[in-house]
Coordinates of C-alpha atoms in Angstrom, one line a residue:
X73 CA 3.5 -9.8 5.4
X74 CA 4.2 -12.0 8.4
X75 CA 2.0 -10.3 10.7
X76 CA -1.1 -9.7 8.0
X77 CA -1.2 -13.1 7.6
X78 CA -1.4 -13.2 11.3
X79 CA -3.7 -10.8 11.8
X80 CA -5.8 -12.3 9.4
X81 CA -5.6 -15.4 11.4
X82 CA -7.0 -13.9 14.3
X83 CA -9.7 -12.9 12.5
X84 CA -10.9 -15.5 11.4
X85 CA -10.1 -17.3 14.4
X86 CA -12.3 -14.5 16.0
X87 CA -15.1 -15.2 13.9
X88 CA -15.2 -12.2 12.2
X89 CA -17.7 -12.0 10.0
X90 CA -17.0 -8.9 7.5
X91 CA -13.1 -8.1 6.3
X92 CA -12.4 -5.1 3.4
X93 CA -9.2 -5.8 2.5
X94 CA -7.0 -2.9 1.4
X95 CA -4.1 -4.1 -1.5
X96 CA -2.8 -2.3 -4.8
X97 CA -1.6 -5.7 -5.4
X98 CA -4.7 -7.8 -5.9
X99 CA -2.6 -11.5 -6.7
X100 CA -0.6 -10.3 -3.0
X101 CA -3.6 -10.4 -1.2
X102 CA -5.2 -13.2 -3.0
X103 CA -2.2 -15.0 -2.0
X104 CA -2.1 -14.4 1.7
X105 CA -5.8 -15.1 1.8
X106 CA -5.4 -18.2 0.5
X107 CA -2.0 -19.2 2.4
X108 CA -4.1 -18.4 5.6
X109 CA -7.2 -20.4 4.8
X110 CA -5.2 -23.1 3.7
X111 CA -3.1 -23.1 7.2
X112 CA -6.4 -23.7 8.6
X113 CA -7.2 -26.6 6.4
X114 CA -10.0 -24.7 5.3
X115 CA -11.7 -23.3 2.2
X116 CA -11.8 -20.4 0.0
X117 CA -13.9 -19.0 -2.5
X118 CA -13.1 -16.1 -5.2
X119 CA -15.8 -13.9 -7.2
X120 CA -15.5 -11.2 -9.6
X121 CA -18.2 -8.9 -11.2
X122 CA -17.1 -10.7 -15.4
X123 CA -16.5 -14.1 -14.2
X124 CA -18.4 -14.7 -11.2
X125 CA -17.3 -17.3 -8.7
X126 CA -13.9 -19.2 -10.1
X127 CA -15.2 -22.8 -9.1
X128 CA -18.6 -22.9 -11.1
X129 CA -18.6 -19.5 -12.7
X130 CA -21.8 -18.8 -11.0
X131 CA -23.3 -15.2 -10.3
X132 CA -21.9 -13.5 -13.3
X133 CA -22.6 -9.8 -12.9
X134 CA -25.3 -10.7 -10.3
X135 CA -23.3 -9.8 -6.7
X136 CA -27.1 -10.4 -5.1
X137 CA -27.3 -13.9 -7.0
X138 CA -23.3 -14.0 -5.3
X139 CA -24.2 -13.2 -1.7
X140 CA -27.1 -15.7 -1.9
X141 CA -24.4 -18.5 -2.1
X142 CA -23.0 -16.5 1.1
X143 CA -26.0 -16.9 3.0
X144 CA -26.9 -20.4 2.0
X145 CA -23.6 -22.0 2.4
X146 CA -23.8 -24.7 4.9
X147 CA -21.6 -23.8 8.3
X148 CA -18.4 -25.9 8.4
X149 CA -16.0 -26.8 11.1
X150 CA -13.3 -25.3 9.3
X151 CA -13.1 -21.8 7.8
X152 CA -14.9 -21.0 5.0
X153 CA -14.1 -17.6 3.3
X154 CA -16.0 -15.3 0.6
X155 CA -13.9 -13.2 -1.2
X156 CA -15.6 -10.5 -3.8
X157 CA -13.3 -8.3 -6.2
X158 CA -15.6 -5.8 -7.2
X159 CA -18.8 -5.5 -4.7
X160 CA -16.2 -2.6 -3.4
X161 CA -16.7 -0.4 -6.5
X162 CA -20.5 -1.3 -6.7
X163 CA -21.4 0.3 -3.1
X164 CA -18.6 2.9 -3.2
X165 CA -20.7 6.3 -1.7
X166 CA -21.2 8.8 -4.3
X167 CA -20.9 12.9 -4.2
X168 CA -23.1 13.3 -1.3
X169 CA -21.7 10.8 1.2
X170 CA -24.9 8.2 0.2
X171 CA -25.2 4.7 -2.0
X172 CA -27.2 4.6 -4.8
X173 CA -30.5 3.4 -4.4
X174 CA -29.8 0.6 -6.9
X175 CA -27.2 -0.6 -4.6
X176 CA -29.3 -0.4 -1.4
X177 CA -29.9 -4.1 -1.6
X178 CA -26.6 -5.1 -1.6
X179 CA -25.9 -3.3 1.3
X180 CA -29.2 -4.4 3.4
X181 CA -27.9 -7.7 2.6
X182 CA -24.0 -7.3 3.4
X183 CA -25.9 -6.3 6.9
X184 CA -27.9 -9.4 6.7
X185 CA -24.9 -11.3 6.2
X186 CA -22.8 -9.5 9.1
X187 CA -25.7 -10.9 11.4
X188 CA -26.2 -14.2 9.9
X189 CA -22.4 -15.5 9.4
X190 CA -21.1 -14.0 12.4
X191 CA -22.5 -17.2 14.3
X192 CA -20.6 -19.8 12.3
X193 CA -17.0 -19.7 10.6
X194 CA -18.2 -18.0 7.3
X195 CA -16.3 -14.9 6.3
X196 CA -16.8 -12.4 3.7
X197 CA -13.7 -10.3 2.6
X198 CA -14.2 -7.6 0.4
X199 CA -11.3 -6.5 -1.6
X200 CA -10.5 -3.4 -3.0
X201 CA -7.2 -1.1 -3.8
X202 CA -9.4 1.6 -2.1
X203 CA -11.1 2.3 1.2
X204 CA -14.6 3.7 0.6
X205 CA -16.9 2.5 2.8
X206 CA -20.7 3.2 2.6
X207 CA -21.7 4.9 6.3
X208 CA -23.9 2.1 6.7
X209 CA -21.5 -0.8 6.8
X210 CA -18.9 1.1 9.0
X211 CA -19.8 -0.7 12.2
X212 CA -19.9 -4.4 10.4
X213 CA -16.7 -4.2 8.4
X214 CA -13.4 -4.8 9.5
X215 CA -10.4 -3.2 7.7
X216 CA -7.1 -5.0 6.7
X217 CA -4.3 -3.1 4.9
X218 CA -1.5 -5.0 2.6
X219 CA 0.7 -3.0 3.0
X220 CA 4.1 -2.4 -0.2
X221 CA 7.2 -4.8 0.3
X222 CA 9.6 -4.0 2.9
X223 CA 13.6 -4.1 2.7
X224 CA 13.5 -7.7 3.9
X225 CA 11.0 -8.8 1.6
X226 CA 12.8 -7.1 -1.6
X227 CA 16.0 -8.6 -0.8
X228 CA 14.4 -12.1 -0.9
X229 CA 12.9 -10.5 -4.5
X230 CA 16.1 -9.4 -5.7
X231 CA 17.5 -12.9 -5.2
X232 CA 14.4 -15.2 -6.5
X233 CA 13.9 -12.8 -9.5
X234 CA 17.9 -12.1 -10.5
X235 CA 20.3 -14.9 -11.6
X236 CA 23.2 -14.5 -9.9
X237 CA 25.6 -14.4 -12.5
X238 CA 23.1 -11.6 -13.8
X239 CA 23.8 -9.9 -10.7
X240 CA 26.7 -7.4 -10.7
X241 CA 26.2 -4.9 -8.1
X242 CA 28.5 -5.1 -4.5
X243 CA 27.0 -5.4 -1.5
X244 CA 26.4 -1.5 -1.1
X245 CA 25.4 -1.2 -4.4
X246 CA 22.9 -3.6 -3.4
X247 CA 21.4 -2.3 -0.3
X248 CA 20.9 1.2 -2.1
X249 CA 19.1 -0.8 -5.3
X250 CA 16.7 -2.2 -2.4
X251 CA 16.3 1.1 -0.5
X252 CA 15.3 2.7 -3.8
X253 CA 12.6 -0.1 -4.8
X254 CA 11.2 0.6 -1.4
X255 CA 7.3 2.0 -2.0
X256 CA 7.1 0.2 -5.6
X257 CA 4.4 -3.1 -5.3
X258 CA 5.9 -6.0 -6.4
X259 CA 4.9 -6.2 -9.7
X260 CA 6.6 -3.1 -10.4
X261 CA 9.7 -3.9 -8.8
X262 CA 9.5 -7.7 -10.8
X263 CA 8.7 -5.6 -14.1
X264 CA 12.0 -3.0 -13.5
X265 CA 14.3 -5.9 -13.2
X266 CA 12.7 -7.6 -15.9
X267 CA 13.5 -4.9 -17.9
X268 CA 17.5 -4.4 -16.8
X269 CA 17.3 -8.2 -17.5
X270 CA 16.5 -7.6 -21.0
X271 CA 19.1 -5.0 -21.0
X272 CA 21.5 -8.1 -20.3
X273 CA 22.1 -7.9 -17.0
X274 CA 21.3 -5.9 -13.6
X275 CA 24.3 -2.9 -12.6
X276 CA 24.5 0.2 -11.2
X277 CA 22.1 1.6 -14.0
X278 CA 19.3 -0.5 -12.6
X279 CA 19.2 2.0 -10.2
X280 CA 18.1 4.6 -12.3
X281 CA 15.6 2.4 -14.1
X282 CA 13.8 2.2 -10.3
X283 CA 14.0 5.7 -9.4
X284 CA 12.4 6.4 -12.8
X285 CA 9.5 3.9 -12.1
X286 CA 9.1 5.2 -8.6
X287 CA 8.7 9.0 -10.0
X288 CA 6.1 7.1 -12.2
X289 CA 4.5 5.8 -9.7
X290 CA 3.7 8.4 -7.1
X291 CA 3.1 10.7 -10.3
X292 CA 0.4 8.7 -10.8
X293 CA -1.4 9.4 -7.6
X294 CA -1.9 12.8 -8.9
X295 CA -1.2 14.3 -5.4
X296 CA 2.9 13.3 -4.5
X297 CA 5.6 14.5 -6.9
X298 CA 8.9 13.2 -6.6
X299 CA 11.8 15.9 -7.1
X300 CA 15.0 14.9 -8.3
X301 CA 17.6 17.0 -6.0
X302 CA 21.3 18.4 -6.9
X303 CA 22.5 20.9 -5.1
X304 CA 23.3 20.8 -1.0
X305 CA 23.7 23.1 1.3
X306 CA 26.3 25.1 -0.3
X307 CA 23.7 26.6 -2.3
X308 CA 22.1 28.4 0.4
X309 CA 23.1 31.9 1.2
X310 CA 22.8 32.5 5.1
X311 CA 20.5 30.1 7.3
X312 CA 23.7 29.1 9.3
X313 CA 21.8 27.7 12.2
X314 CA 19.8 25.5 9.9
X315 CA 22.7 24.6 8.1
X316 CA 24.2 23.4 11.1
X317 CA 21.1 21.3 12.7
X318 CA 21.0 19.7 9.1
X319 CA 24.8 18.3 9.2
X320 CA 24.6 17.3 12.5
X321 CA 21.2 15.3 12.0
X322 CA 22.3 13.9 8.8
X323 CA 24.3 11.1 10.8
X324 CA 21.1 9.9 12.7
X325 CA 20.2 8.0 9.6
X326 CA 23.2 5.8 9.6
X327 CA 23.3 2.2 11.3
X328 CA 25.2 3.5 13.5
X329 CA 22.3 5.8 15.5
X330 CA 19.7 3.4 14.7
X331 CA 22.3 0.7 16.8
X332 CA 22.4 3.7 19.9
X333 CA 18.6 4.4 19.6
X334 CA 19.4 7.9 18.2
X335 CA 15.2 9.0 16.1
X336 CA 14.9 10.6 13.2
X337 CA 14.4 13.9 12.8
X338 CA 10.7 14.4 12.3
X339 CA 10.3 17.7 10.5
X340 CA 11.0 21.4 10.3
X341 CA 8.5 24.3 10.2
X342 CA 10.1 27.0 7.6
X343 CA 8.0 30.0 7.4
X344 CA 8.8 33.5 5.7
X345 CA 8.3 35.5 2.9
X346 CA 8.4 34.8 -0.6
X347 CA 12.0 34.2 -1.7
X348 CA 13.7 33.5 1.4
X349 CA 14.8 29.9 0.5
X350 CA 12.4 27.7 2.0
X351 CA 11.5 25.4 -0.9
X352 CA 15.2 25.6 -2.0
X353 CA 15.6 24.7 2.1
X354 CA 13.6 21.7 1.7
X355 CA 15.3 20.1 -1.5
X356 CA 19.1 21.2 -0.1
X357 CA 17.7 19.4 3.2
X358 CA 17.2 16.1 0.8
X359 CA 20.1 16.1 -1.1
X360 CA 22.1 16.7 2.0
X361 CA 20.9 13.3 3.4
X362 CA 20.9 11.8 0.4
X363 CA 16.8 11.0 0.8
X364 CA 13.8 11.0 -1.8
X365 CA 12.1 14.4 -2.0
X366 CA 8.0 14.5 -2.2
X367 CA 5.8 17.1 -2.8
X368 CA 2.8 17.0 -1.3
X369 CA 0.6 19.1 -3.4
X370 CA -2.0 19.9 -0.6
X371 CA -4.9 21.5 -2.6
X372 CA -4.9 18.0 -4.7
X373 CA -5.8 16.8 -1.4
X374 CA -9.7 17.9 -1.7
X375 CA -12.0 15.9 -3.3
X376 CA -15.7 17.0 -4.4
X377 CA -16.9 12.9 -3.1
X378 CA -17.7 12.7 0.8
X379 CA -14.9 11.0 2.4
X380 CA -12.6 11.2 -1.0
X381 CA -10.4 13.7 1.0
X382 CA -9.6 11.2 4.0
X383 CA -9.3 8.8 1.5
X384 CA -6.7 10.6 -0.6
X385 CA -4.8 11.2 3.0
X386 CA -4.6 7.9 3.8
X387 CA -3.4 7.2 0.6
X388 CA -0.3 9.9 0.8
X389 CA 0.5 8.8 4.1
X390 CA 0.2 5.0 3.2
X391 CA 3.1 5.6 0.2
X392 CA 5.2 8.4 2.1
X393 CA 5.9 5.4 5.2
X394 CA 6.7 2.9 2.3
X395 CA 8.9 4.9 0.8
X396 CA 10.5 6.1 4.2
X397 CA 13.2 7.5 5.4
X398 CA 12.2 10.0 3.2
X399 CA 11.9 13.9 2.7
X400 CA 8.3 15.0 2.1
X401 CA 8.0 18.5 1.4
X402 CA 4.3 20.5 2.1
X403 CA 4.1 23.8 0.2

C-alpha cells in the first residue's frame, strides 16, 4: 500500500490530469486517496451516481451536471481531486468495442476535461473494481491498481482485529493463518475472524473458516476453481523423473532458499494422452508442496464484450499473484 500511495503522489505531483483507479475494495482506495490528498494539505471531493457529491449532495444522477463542477472549479495551489464511483459503469464499451451514444457526452467531456485540468492541479480519478476503458479515453487515462493485502499487511490485521487473549494459535500456526488469508480483500479477511470471534475465540479451526471463504471467493469469479488436494506423490504410478524434480524443488519454497536466492519453480508443460496422469500430476504436485491448487478454466476466459477477455485475464492473473506461491493448474 506503501508504494500506491506513492505512486499516487507522483501523480499528482505530475499533474496528471485523468486517474482510473482499479480496487475490489472501494473504502481501501477511498482511504489511500484521501490519506494522499491530505499529505498534501489538499482537498478531496467524492461523487456517486444515488447521492451525488458527499459535500452538498449535488449532481444526483446527473454525471454531466458532476463534471461541470470539474471544469468550473477554481485552480488551487494545492491539490484538488475529483473522484466519481460510478461514471466507470456509465461509459463501460458495450458488445462491439463502442460507447453508447447516450454516453458520448460524457466522454467528449472527460476529453474536455483531460485538456482543460491538465494545466492546473485538478485531478479526476475514476474508480471502478473493473478496467474497461472506452477506446476513446485510452490515451488520457491513467491506470492505478490497489492491489489485495500482502503478508505484512495481514499480520498488522490479525493483530488490530484479534484480542490477544482471543488469540490462540503459536507462532507457526500463525504464519500459515496469514499465508492462507493471502488473496482475500480486507473485508473478507475482517469478516472470517469476525466470525471465529463469534465462535469464541480464533484456533487452529480458523484456518479452515479462511480456506473456505477463499474457495468462495475465487468461485465467484466464475473462471478460477480452487481444489482441495489429498493425495502426494505416492499416488502416481511411474513418472519417476517427475517425481524426483518435484521433491527436490519442493525445498526452494522454504526460507531457507529464498535466504540463498534459490527461484521458484515456474511451471511444467505435461502433455499426453488421455489418462496418463496429468491432471492427477498437477494436484499430487500441490499437495506435495503443500500449496493452493487453481483451475484455470480457460474457455471461461472468452467473453462475447470487446476487450471482456483481456479484462477477465487480468483479472486471473491479478488474484493468482495475490494468492501466490501457489499452484495454478491450465487444463
Amino acid at each position: 500500500m506503501i508504494d500506491q500511495k506513492k505512486e499516487i503522489q507522483l501523480m499528482l505531483m505530475a499533474r496528471f490530469p485523468l486517474l482510473w483507479v482499479v480496487s475490489p475494495e472501494e473504502e481501501t482506495a477511498e482511504e489511500i486517496l484521501c490519506d494522499v490528498v491530505k499529505a498534501k494539505e489538499g482537498q478531496i471531493y467524492f461523487w456517486d451516481f444515488a447521492r451525488g457529491w458527499t459535500d452538498n449532495g449535488t449532481a444526483k444522477g446527473n454525471p454531466m451536471q458532476a463534471l461541470e463542477r470539474i471544469s468550473k472549479a477554481p485552480a488551487m495551489e494545492q491539490a484538488t481531486v475529483f473522484v466519481m464511483k460510478d461514471i466507470a459503469t456509465l461509459i463501460a464499451p458495450g458488445a462491439n468495442g463502442q460507447i453508447a451514444s447516450n454516453q458520448l457526452a460524457i466522454v467528449r467531456e472527460l476529453k474536455n476535461l483531460a485538456v482543460a485540468i491538465a494545466r492546473d492541479r485538478r485531478c479526476l480519478v475514476i474508480l471502478s473494481d473493473q478496467l474497461r476503458i472506452p477506446q476513446e479515453l485510452r490515451e488520457e487515462i491513467t491506470v492505478v491498481d490497489i492491489s489485495l493485502p500482502g503478508i505484512e499487511e495481514i499480520s498488522k490485521l490479525l493483530t488490530r482485529l484479534v484480542p490477544a487473549p482471543d488469540f490462540k494459535l503459536n507462532a507457526e500456526q500463525r504464519q500459515q493463518l496469514i499465508k492462507a488469508c493471502q488473496g482475500l480483500t480486507r473485508c473478507r479477511i475482517a469478516r472470517v475472524l469476525a466470525k471465529c470471534l463469534v465462535l469464541g475465540k480464533v484456533d487452529i479451526r480458523a484456518l479452515a473458516a479462511v480456506i473456505e471463504e477463499k474457495r468462495q471467493t475465487i468461485r465467484e469469479t466464475g473462471i478460477l476453481e480452487f481444489i482441495p488436494v489429498q493425495s502426494g506423490l505416492e499416488s502416481i504410478g511411474g513418472l519417476e523423473n517427475l517425481k524426483q524434480w518435484v521433491t527436490v524443488r519442493s525445498r526452494s519454497f522454504s526460507d531457507e532458499a529464498r535466504e540463498y536466492g534459490l527461484p521458484n519453480p515456474k511451471g511444467v508443460l505435461l502433455a499426453g494422452i488421455q489418462g496418463t496422469g496429468k491432471s492427477l500430476s498437477a494436484k499430487t504436485i500441490a499437495a506435495e508442496w503443500k500449496l493452493p491448487l487453481l483451475r484455470l478454466d480457460v474457455g471461461r476466459l472468452f467473453g462475447g464484450i470487446v476487450g471482456e477477455s483481456e479484462s477477465r485475464v487480468r483479472q486471473v492473473i491479478k488474484l493468482a499473484e495475490a494468492i501466490s506461491p501457489c499452484v495454478l493448474w491450465i487444463d
